[in-house]
Amino acid sequence: MTGTDDPLPLDGAYLGGEHEEVGGIWRKASGLRAIVAIHSTALGPSLGGTRFRPYPTVAEALADVLRLSKAMSYKAAMAGLDQGGGKAVIIGDPADLRSPALLEDYAAFLDTFGGRYVTAEDVGTTQADMDELGKHTRFVAGRSVGAGGSGDPSPVTSYGVYRAIQATASVLWGTDSLAGRTIAISGVGKVGGTLADLAAADGATLVVADVDEEAVTRCVDELGATAVGIDAIHRTECDLFAPCALGGAINDKTVLELACQAVVGAANNQLSRRELATVLRNRGIAYVPDYVANAGGIINIAYEQGGYDPVAAREHVGRIFDEVTNLFEEAARTGETLEAIADRTAEARMAAATRPASG
Ligand code: NAD
């Protein structure tokens, strides 16, 4: 599986021994080259998307799938799901490689894990891909409504971020209402756009930025939002900044320019490096860990298993409010960042599930 010129050694130290199982498949005929990483099944079958992109080396694909699958364990554990963390990568350009034969080979590979890994959509894969996989394997989630799935998770993700914002508002301002608050949203796409709708309906004043002019115009025309440039949105004087575009919105430069009291958004990997959670805390800016705020999508998909129940899924997503409230309470006691407490809580939940019963 390794080329001699791969930059990262695939030895035990590199793998870290943290993952339960990692498997790869190569199929010349269909062009499938995929890796599945199961980080933990302590809380249940591992769940996580398939990322389809042209990694330059196998080592980079492996590093990504190991990192992402571990993050999924933490996200599922903090979301209170009976699910573990896993992830998969297909190496190559989906525009060139995607074919029914490749997806059929991939479905057969998923079957070899016997349900210990359930896949879903991620960067480079689509709901149509999930529907196609679903013709050949049971171990796929996030299919379209027409194929018996839960459909696009984005609106539910938006609702979860909104609940995280409400919890933050309760702690900071003594009310979960956003009336009279200014919320700055970077990226008003599928998740950020619906979040803008929810915040506006709650009486918030919106400031938005997006590279997509149409998305911005909709917010200005329909929600009375003020538009600012994508490089200025984080500097906007506001009560709360919601990064809902790409990762890395908070970096060494932007962290010092923020003019808000809180950062709560949908984007994955909002901090360019973990230590910035401490910089934010020291600046008096509350930061809700992205993987706690944006768990609505994975919670929704988890409710597909055994027949999708949208009411139960939404009710579960609503409890992100309680998770975030608990993090703030613990932070007030210990002085830690919410990020550190969330990581510790997730680890404790996984450890409790794997501990042998006493007596
Ligand atoms: P999307 O592509 O629909 O929306 C992203 C928006 O950001 C687009 O409108 C895009 O034009 C805009 N954008 C791109 N570059 C930008 C920049 N530099 N500045 C400002 N705007 C920019 O994607 P989405 O599904 O809404 O996801 C948004 C984020 O939330 C991503 O980081 C994603 O990983 C994360 N997330 C999404 C879900 C979900 O259910 N969709 C779940 C969890 C996490």
CSV table of C-alpha atoms and ligand atoms in Angstrom, one decimal:
chain,number,residue,atom,x,y,z
A,1,MET,CA,0.0,0.0,0.0
A,2,THR,CA,2.9,2.3,0.4
A,3,GLY,CA,5.1,3.9,-2.2
A,4,THR,CA,8.8,4.3,-1.4
A,5,ASP,CA,8.6,8.0,-1.9
A,6,ASP,CA,5.7,8.6,0.4
A,7,PRO,CA,6.9,11.2,2.9
A,8,LEU,CA,5.3,9.7,6.1
A,9,PRO,CA,6.5,6.4,7.5
A,10,LEU,CA,3.6,3.9,8.0
A,11,ASP,CA,5.1,2.5,11.2
A,12,GLY,CA,3.5,1.8,14.5
A,13,ALA,CA,4.4,5.2,16.0
A,14,TYR,CA,2.8,7.0,13.1
A,15,LEU,CA,-0.4,5.0,13.4
A,16,GLY,CA,-0.3,5.7,17.0
A,17,GLY,CA,-2.2,2.5,17.9
A,18,GLU,CA,-5.3,4.6,18.6
A,19,HIS,CA,-7.4,3.2,15.7
A,20,GLU,CA,-9.3,-0.1,16.0
A,21,GLU,CA,-9.0,-1.0,12.4
A,22,VAL,CA,-7.7,0.4,9.2
A,23,GLY,CA,-8.3,-1.2,5.8
A,24,GLY,CA,-7.4,-0.4,2.2
A,25,ILE,CA,-8.6,-1.7,-1.2
A,26,TRP,CA,-7.1,-1.4,-4.7
A,27,ARG,CA,-9.1,-2.3,-7.8
A,28,LYS,CA,-7.4,-1.7,-11.1
A,29,ALA,CA,-10.5,-2.3,-13.2
A,30,SER,CA,-12.7,0.3,-11.6
A,31,GLY,CA,-9.9,2.5,-10.4
A,32,LEU,CA,-11.0,2.3,-6.8
A,33,ARG,CA,-8.3,3.1,-4.3
A,34,ALA,CA,-9.9,3.6,-0.9
A,35,ILE,CA,-9.0,3.5,2.8
A,36,VAL,CA,-11.5,3.0,5.7
A,37,ALA,CA,-10.4,4.0,9.2
A,38,ILE,CA,-12.4,2.9,12.3
A,39,HIS,CA,-11.2,4.9,15.2
A,40,SER,CA,-13.6,3.7,17.8
A,41,THR,CA,-16.7,1.5,18.1
A,42,ALA,CA,-16.9,1.9,21.9
A,43,LEU,CA,-20.2,3.6,21.7
A,44,GLY,CA,-21.6,1.8,18.6
A,45,PRO,CA,-20.9,1.2,15.0
A,46,SER,CA,-18.6,3.9,13.6
A,47,LEU,CA,-20.2,6.5,11.4
A,48,GLY,CA,-18.5,9.0,9.1
A,49,GLY,CA,-18.4,10.2,5.5
A,50,THR,CA,-16.4,9.2,2.5
A,51,ARG,CA,-14.1,11.9,1.3
A,52,PHE,CA,-13.3,11.6,-2.5
A,53,ARG,CA,-10.4,13.7,-3.5
A,54,PRO,CA,-7.1,13.5,-5.4
A,55,TYR,CA,-4.6,13.1,-2.6
A,56,PRO,CA,-1.0,13.5,-3.9
A,57,THR,CA,0.2,10.5,-1.9
A,58,VAL,CA,-1.2,7.5,-0.1
A,59,ALA,CA,0.5,8.7,3.1
A,60,GLU,CA,-1.5,12.0,2.9
A,61,ALA,CA,-4.7,10.1,2.3
A,62,LEU,CA,-4.0,7.8,5.3
A,63,ALA,CA,-3.1,10.8,7.5
A,64,ASP,CA,-6.3,12.5,6.6
A,65,VAL,CA,-8.5,9.5,7.2
A,66,LEU,CA,-6.9,8.7,10.5
A,67,ARG,CA,-7.3,12.4,11.7
A,68,LEU,CA,-10.9,12.6,10.4
A,69,SER,CA,-12.1,9.3,11.9
A,70,LYS,CA,-10.8,10.3,15.3
A,71,ALA,CA,-12.6,13.6,15.1
A,72,MET,CA,-15.8,11.7,14.3
A,73,SER,CA,-15.5,9.6,17.5
A,74,TYR,CA,-15.4,12.8,19.5
A,75,LYS,CA,-18.3,14.4,17.6
A,76,ALA,CA,-20.5,11.4,18.0
A,77,ALA,CA,-19.6,11.0,21.7
A,78,MET,CA,-20.3,14.7,22.5
A,79,ALA,CA,-23.6,14.4,20.5
A,80,GLY,CA,-24.7,11.6,22.8
A,81,LEU,CA,-25.0,9.2,20.0
A,82,ASP,CA,-24.7,5.4,20.2
A,83,GLN,CA,-22.2,5.6,17.4
A,84,GLY,CA,-18.5,5.5,17.1
A,85,GLY,CA,-16.1,7.3,14.8
A,86,GLY,CA,-15.0,6.3,11.4
A,87,LYS,CA,-14.2,7.8,8.0
A,88,ALA,CA,-13.1,6.8,4.6
A,89,VAL,CA,-11.2,8.3,1.7
A,90,ILE,CA,-11.4,7.4,-2.0
A,91,ILE,CA,-8.2,8.6,-3.7
A,92,GLY,CA,-8.7,10.4,-7.0
A,93,ASP,CA,-10.6,13.1,-8.8
A,94,PRO,CA,-14.4,12.3,-8.5
A,95,ALA,CA,-15.0,14.1,-11.8
A,96,ASP,CA,-12.8,11.6,-13.6
A,97,LEU,CA,-13.2,8.5,-11.5
A,98,ARG,CA,-16.8,8.3,-10.3
A,99,SER,CA,-18.6,5.4,-12.0
A,100,PRO,CA,-21.2,2.8,-11.0
A,101,ALA,CA,-18.5,0.1,-11.2
A,102,LEU,CA,-16.3,2.0,-8.7
A,103,LEU,CA,-19.2,2.5,-6.3
A,104,GLU,CA,-20.1,-1.1,-6.6
A,105,ASP,CA,-16.6,-2.2,-5.7
A,106,TYR,CA,-16.6,0.3,-2.9
A,107,ALA,CA,-19.9,-1.0,-1.5
A,108,ALA,CA,-18.5,-4.5,-1.5
A,109,PHE,CA,-15.5,-3.2,0.5
A,110,LEU,CA,-17.8,-1.6,3.0
A,111,ASP,CA,-19.5,-4.9,3.5
A,112,THR,CA,-16.3,-6.5,4.6
A,113,PHE,CA,-16.5,-4.4,7.8
A,114,GLY,CA,-19.8,-6.1,8.7
A,115,GLY,CA,-21.4,-2.9,9.9
A,116,ARG,CA,-18.6,-1.7,12.1
A,117,TYR,CA,-18.3,1.2,9.7
A,118,VAL,CA,-21.3,3.0,8.2
A,119,THR,CA,-20.5,5.6,5.5
A,120,ALA,CA,-22.2,8.9,4.5
A,121,GLU,CA,-21.6,11.9,2.2
A,122,ASP,CA,-18.6,14.1,2.6
A,123,VAL,CA,-16.4,16.4,0.5
A,124,GLY,CA,-16.4,15.0,-3.1
A,125,THR,CA,-19.2,12.5,-2.6
A,126,THR,CA,-22.9,13.3,-3.2
A,127,GLN,CA,-26.3,12.1,-2.0
A,128,ALA,CA,-26.7,10.4,-5.4
A,129,ASP,CA,-23.5,8.4,-4.6
A,130,MET,CA,-25.0,7.3,-1.3
A,131,ASP,CA,-28.2,6.2,-3.1
A,132,GLU,CA,-26.0,4.3,-5.6
A,133,LEU,CA,-24.0,2.6,-2.8
A,134,GLY,CA,-27.3,1.8,-1.0
A,135,LYS,CA,-28.2,-0.5,-3.9
A,136,HIS,CA,-25.3,-2.7,-3.0
A,137,THR,CA,-24.7,-2.4,0.8
A,138,ARG,CA,-26.7,-1.7,3.9
A,139,PHE,CA,-23.9,0.2,5.5
A,140,VAL,CA,-24.6,3.6,4.1
A,141,ALA,CA,-26.5,6.6,5.6
A,142,GLY,CA,-27.5,10.0,4.4
A,143,ARG,CA,-29.4,8.8,1.3
A,144,SER,CA,-32.1,10.9,-0.4
A,145,VAL,CA,-35.6,10.9,0.9
A,146,GLY,CA,-36.7,9.1,-2.3
A,147,ALA,CA,-34.3,6.3,-1.5
A,148,GLY,CA,-35.5,6.0,2.0
A,149,GLY,CA,-33.0,8.3,3.6
A,150,SER,CA,-33.1,11.5,5.6
A,151,GLY,CA,-32.2,13.8,2.8
A,152,ASP,CA,-30.0,16.9,3.0
A,153,PRO,CA,-28.8,17.3,6.6
A,154,SER,CA,-27.9,21.0,6.2
A,155,PRO,CA,-31.2,22.5,7.6
A,156,VAL,CA,-30.8,20.3,10.7
A,157,THR,CA,-27.2,21.3,11.1
A,158,SER,CA,-28.4,24.9,11.0
A,159,TYR,CA,-30.9,24.2,13.7
A,160,GLY,CA,-28.2,22.7,15.9
A,161,VAL,CA,-25.9,25.7,15.4
A,162,TYR,CA,-28.8,27.9,16.3
A,163,ARG,CA,-29.4,25.9,19.5
A,164,ALA,CA,-25.7,26.3,20.4
A,165,ILE,CA,-26.0,30.1,19.8
A,166,GLN,CA,-29.1,30.2,22.0
A,167,ALA,CA,-27.2,28.5,24.8
A,168,THR,CA,-24.3,30.9,24.4
A,169,ALA,CA,-26.8,33.8,24.5
A,170,SER,CA,-28.3,32.5,27.7
A,171,VAL,CA,-25.0,32.3,29.4
A,172,LEU,CA,-23.6,35.6,28.2
A,173,TRP,CA,-26.7,37.8,28.0
A,174,GLY,CA,-29.2,36.0,30.4
A,175,THR,CA,-31.7,35.2,27.6
A,176,ASP,CA,-31.8,32.8,24.7
A,177,SER,CA,-33.5,35.4,22.5
A,178,LEU,CA,-31.3,37.0,19.8
A,179,ALA,CA,-33.6,40.1,19.6
A,180,GLY,CA,-31.4,43.2,19.3
A,181,ARG,CA,-28.2,41.2,18.9
A,182,THR,CA,-25.9,41.6,15.9
A,183,ILE,CA,-24.8,38.3,14.4
A,184,ALA,CA,-22.1,38.2,11.7
A,185,ILE,CA,-22.2,35.2,9.5
A,186,SER,CA,-19.3,34.2,7.2
A,187,GLY,CA,-20.6,31.9,4.4
A,188,VAL,CA,-24.4,32.0,3.8
A,189,GLY,CA,-24.6,28.7,1.9
A,190,LYS,CA,-26.7,25.7,2.8
A,191,VAL,CA,-26.0,25.9,6.6
A,192,GLY,CA,-25.2,29.6,7.0
A,193,GLY,CA,-28.1,30.6,4.9
A,194,THR,CA,-30.7,28.8,7.0
A,195,LEU,CA,-28.9,29.9,10.2
A,196,ALA,CA,-29.4,33.5,8.9
A,197,ASP,CA,-33.2,32.8,8.5
A,198,LEU,CA,-33.4,31.4,12.0
A,199,ALA,CA,-31.5,34.3,13.6
A,200,ALA,CA,-33.5,37.0,11.6
A,201,ALA,CA,-36.8,35.4,12.7
A,202,ASP,CA,-35.5,35.7,16.3
A,203,GLY,CA,-35.0,39.4,15.9
A,204,ALA,CA,-31.2,39.5,15.3
A,205,THR,CA,-29.6,42.1,13.1
A,206,LEU,CA,-27.4,40.3,10.5
A,207,VAL,CA,-24.1,41.1,8.8
A,208,VAL,CA,-23.1,38.6,6.1
A,209,ALA,CA,-20.2,37.8,3.8
A,210,ASP,CA,-19.9,35.2,1.0
A,211,VAL,CA,-18.0,34.8,-2.2
A,212,ASP,CA,-21.3,34.0,-3.8
A,213,GLU,CA,-23.0,37.3,-4.5
A,214,GLU,CA,-26.4,35.7,-5.0
A,215,ALA,CA,-26.3,34.2,-1.5
A,216,VAL,CA,-25.4,37.6,-0.1
A,217,THR,CA,-28.1,39.4,-2.1
A,218,ARG,CA,-30.8,37.0,-0.8
A,219,CYS,CA,-29.9,37.8,2.8
A,220,VAL,CA,-29.8,41.6,2.1
A,221,ASP,CA,-33.2,41.5,0.2
A,222,GLU,CA,-35.1,39.0,2.3
A,223,LEU,CA,-33.6,39.4,5.8
A,224,GLY,CA,-32.4,43.0,5.8
A,225,ALA,CA,-28.8,41.9,6.3
A,226,THR,CA,-25.8,44.2,5.8
A,227,ALA,CA,-23.2,42.9,3.4
A,228,VAL,CA,-19.5,43.2,4.1
A,229,GLY,CA,-16.4,41.7,2.3
A,230,ILE,CA,-15.2,38.2,3.1
A,231,ASP,CA,-11.9,39.6,4.5
A,232,ALA,CA,-13.7,42.1,6.8
A,233,ILE,CA,-16.5,39.9,8.3
A,234,HIS,CA,-14.5,38.6,11.2
A,235,ARG,CA,-13.6,42.3,12.2
A,236,THR,CA,-17.3,43.3,12.3
A,237,GLU,CA,-18.4,44.8,15.6
A,238,CYS,CA,-21.0,42.3,16.6
A,239,ASP,CA,-22.3,40.2,19.5
A,240,LEU,CA,-21.5,36.9,17.9
A,241,PHE,CA,-19.5,35.7,14.9
A,242,ALA,CA,-20.6,32.5,13.1
A,243,PRO,CA,-18.0,31.0,10.7
A,244,CYS,CA,-20.1,28.9,8.2
A,245,ALA,CA,-17.7,28.8,5.2
A,246,LEU,CA,-14.4,27.0,5.2
A,247,GLY,CA,-12.1,25.8,8.0
A,248,GLY,CA,-9.4,28.0,9.5
A,249,ALA,CA,-11.5,31.2,9.9
A,250,ILE,CA,-9.8,31.8,13.2
A,251,ASN,CA,-6.0,32.0,12.7
A,252,ASP,CA,-3.1,33.8,14.3
A,253,LYS,CA,-4.1,37.0,12.6
A,254,THR,CA,-7.9,37.0,12.7
A,255,VAL,CA,-8.0,35.9,16.3
A,256,LEU,CA,-6.6,39.3,17.3
A,257,GLU,CA,-9.0,41.2,15.1
A,258,LEU,CA,-12.3,39.7,16.3
A,259,ALA,CA,-14.7,42.3,17.7
A,260,CYS,CA,-17.3,40.0,19.1
A,261,GLN,CA,-18.2,38.4,22.4
A,262,ALA,CA,-18.6,34.8,21.1
A,263,VAL,CA,-17.7,32.6,18.1
A,264,VAL,CA,-20.3,29.8,17.3
A,265,GLY,CA,-20.6,28.5,13.8
A,266,ALA,CA,-21.0,25.5,11.5
A,267,ALA,CA,-17.6,25.3,9.7
A,268,ASN,CA,-15.4,22.3,10.5
A,269,ASN,CA,-11.9,23.0,11.9
A,270,GLN,CA,-12.6,26.7,12.6
A,271,LEU,CA,-9.3,27.1,14.6
A,272,SER,CA,-6.2,26.9,12.4
A,273,ARG,CA,-4.5,25.5,15.5
A,274,ARG,CA,-5.9,24.2,18.8
A,275,GLU,CA,-4.0,26.6,21.0
A,276,LEU,CA,-6.2,29.5,19.6
A,277,ALA,CA,-9.0,28.3,21.9
A,278,THR,CA,-6.8,29.6,24.8
A,279,VAL,CA,-6.1,32.9,23.0
A,280,LEU,CA,-9.9,33.4,22.5
A,281,ARG,CA,-10.5,32.6,26.2
A,282,ASN,CA,-7.8,35.1,27.2
A,283,ARG,CA,-9.4,37.7,25.0
A,284,GLY,CA,-12.7,37.1,26.8
A,285,ILE,CA,-14.4,35.7,23.7
A,286,ALA,CA,-16.5,32.6,24.2
A,287,TYR,CA,-15.8,29.8,21.7
A,288,VAL,CA,-18.1,26.8,21.3
A,289,PRO,CA,-16.1,23.9,19.8
A,290,ASP,CA,-17.2,23.5,16.2
A,291,TYR,CA,-17.7,19.8,16.5
A,292,VAL,CA,-20.3,20.3,19.3
A,293,ALA,CA,-22.1,23.1,17.5
A,294,ASN,CA,-22.3,21.5,14.1
A,295,ALA,CA,-23.3,17.9,15.1
A,296,GLY,CA,-26.8,18.3,13.9
A,297,GLY,CA,-26.1,16.7,10.6
A,298,ILE,CA,-24.5,13.6,12.0
A,299,ILE,CA,-27.2,13.3,14.6
A,300,ASN,CA,-29.8,13.5,11.8
A,301,ILE,CA,-28.1,10.8,9.8
A,302,ALA,CA,-27.7,8.5,12.8
A,303,TYR,CA,-31.5,8.6,13.1
A,304,GLU,CA,-31.8,6.9,9.7
A,305,GLN,CA,-30.7,3.6,11.1
A,306,GLY,CA,-33.8,1.4,11.5
A,307,GLY,CA,-36.2,3.9,9.8
A,308,TYR,CA,-35.7,7.7,9.8
A,309,ASP,CA,-37.7,9.5,12.5
A,310,PRO,CA,-37.4,13.3,11.8
A,311,VAL,CA,-39.2,14.4,15.0
A,312,ALA,CA,-36.9,12.3,17.3
A,313,ALA,CA,-33.9,13.5,15.3
A,314,ARG,CA,-34.8,17.2,15.7
A,315,GLU,CA,-35.5,16.8,19.4
A,316,HIS,CA,-32.0,15.2,19.8
A,317,VAL,CA,-30.4,18.0,17.9
A,318,GLY,CA,-32.2,20.5,20.1
A,319,ARG,CA,-30.3,19.1,23.1
A,320,ILE,CA,-27.1,20.7,21.7
A,321,PHE,CA,-28.4,23.6,23.8
A,322,ASP,CA,-27.9,21.5,27.0
A,323,GLU,CA,-24.5,20.2,25.9
A,324,VAL,CA,-23.2,23.7,25.3
A,325,THR,CA,-24.7,25.0,28.6
A,326,ASN,CA,-22.9,22.2,30.5
A,327,LEU,CA,-19.6,23.1,28.8
A,328,PHE,CA,-20.0,26.7,30.0
A,329,GLU,CA,-20.9,25.6,33.5
A,330,GLU,CA,-17.9,23.4,33.7
A,331,ALA,CA,-15.6,26.1,32.3
A,332,ALA,CA,-16.8,28.5,34.9
A,333,ARG,CA,-15.8,26.0,37.6
A,334,THR,CA,-12.4,24.9,36.2
A,335,GLY,CA,-11.2,27.8,34.0
A,336,GLU,CA,-10.6,25.5,31.1
A,337,THR,CA,-11.6,26.2,27.5
A,338,LEU,CA,-14.8,24.7,26.3
A,339,GLU,CA,-12.7,22.8,23.7
A,340,ALA,CA,-10.6,21.1,26.4
A,341,ILE,CA,-13.7,20.2,28.4
A,342,ALA,CA,-15.5,18.8,25.3
A,343,ASP,CA,-12.5,16.6,24.4
A,344,ARG,CA,-12.3,15.3,28.0
A,345,THR,CA,-16.0,14.6,28.1
A,346,ALA,CA,-15.9,12.7,24.8
A,347,GLU,CA,-12.9,10.7,26.0
A,348,ALA,CA,-14.7,9.8,29.3
A,349,ARG,CA,-17.8,8.7,27.5
A,350,MET,CA,-15.8,6.4,25.2
A,351,ALA,CA,-13.8,5.0,28.2
A,352,ALA,CA,-16.9,4.4,30.2
A,353,ALA,CA,-18.4,2.4,27.4
A,354,THR,CA,-15.4,0.2,27.0
A,355,ARG,CA,-14.7,-0.4,30.7
A,356,PRO,CA,-15.5,-4.0,31.7
A,357,ALA,CA,-18.5,-4.3,34.0
A,358,SER,CA,-17.4,-4.7,37.6
A,359,GLY,CA,-18.5,-7.5,39.9
B,1,NAD,P1,-22.0,25.3,1.4
B,1,NAD,O1,-21.0,25.1,0.3
B,1,NAD,O2,-23.4,25.2,1.0
B,1,NAD,O3,-21.8,26.8,2.0
B,1,NAD,C1,-20.5,27.4,2.2
B,1,NAD,C2,-20.7,28.8,1.7
B,1,NAD,O4,-19.4,29.5,2.0
B,1,NAD,C3,-20.9,29.0,0.2
B,1,NAD,O5,-22.0,29.9,0.0
B,1,NAD,C4,-19.6,29.6,-0.3
B,1,NAD,O6,-19.9,30.4,-1.4
B,1,NAD,C5,-19.1,30.3,0.9
B,1,NAD,N1,-17.7,30.6,0.9
B,1,NAD,C6,-16.7,30.0,0.3
B,1,NAD,N2,-15.5,30.6,0.6
B,1,NAD,C7,-15.8,31.6,1.4
B,1,NAD,C8,-15.0,32.6,2.0
B,1,NAD,N3,-13.7,32.6,1.9
B,1,NAD,N4,-15.6,33.6,2.7
B,1,NAD,C9,-17.0,33.6,2.9
B,1,NAD,N5,-17.8,32.6,2.3
B,1,NAD,C10,-17.2,31.7,1.6
B,1,NAD,O7,-21.5,24.4,2.5
B,1,NAD,P2,-22.4,24.0,3.9
B,1,NAD,O8,-23.0,22.7,3.7
B,1,NAD,O9,-23.3,25.2,4.2
B,1,NAD,O10,-21.2,23.9,4.9
B,1,NAD,C11,-20.6,25.0,5.5
B,1,NAD,C12,-19.6,24.6,6.6
B,1,NAD,O11,-20.2,23.8,7.6
B,1,NAD,C13,-18.5,23.7,6.0
B,1,NAD,O12,-17.3,24.0,6.7
B,1,NAD,C14,-18.9,22.3,6.3
B,1,NAD,O13,-17.9,21.4,6.5
B,1,NAD,C15,-19.6,22.5,7.7
B,1,NAD,N6,-20.6,21.5,8.0
B,1,NAD,C16,-21.7,21.3,7.2
B,1,NAD,C17,-22.7,20.4,7.6
B,1,NAD,C18,-23.9,20.1,6.7
B,1,NAD,O14,-24.8,19.5,7.2
B,1,NAD,N7,-24.0,20.7,5.5
B,1,NAD,C19,-22.5,19.6,8.8
B,1,NAD,C20,-21.4,19.9,9.6
B,1,NAD,C21,-20.4,20.8,9.2
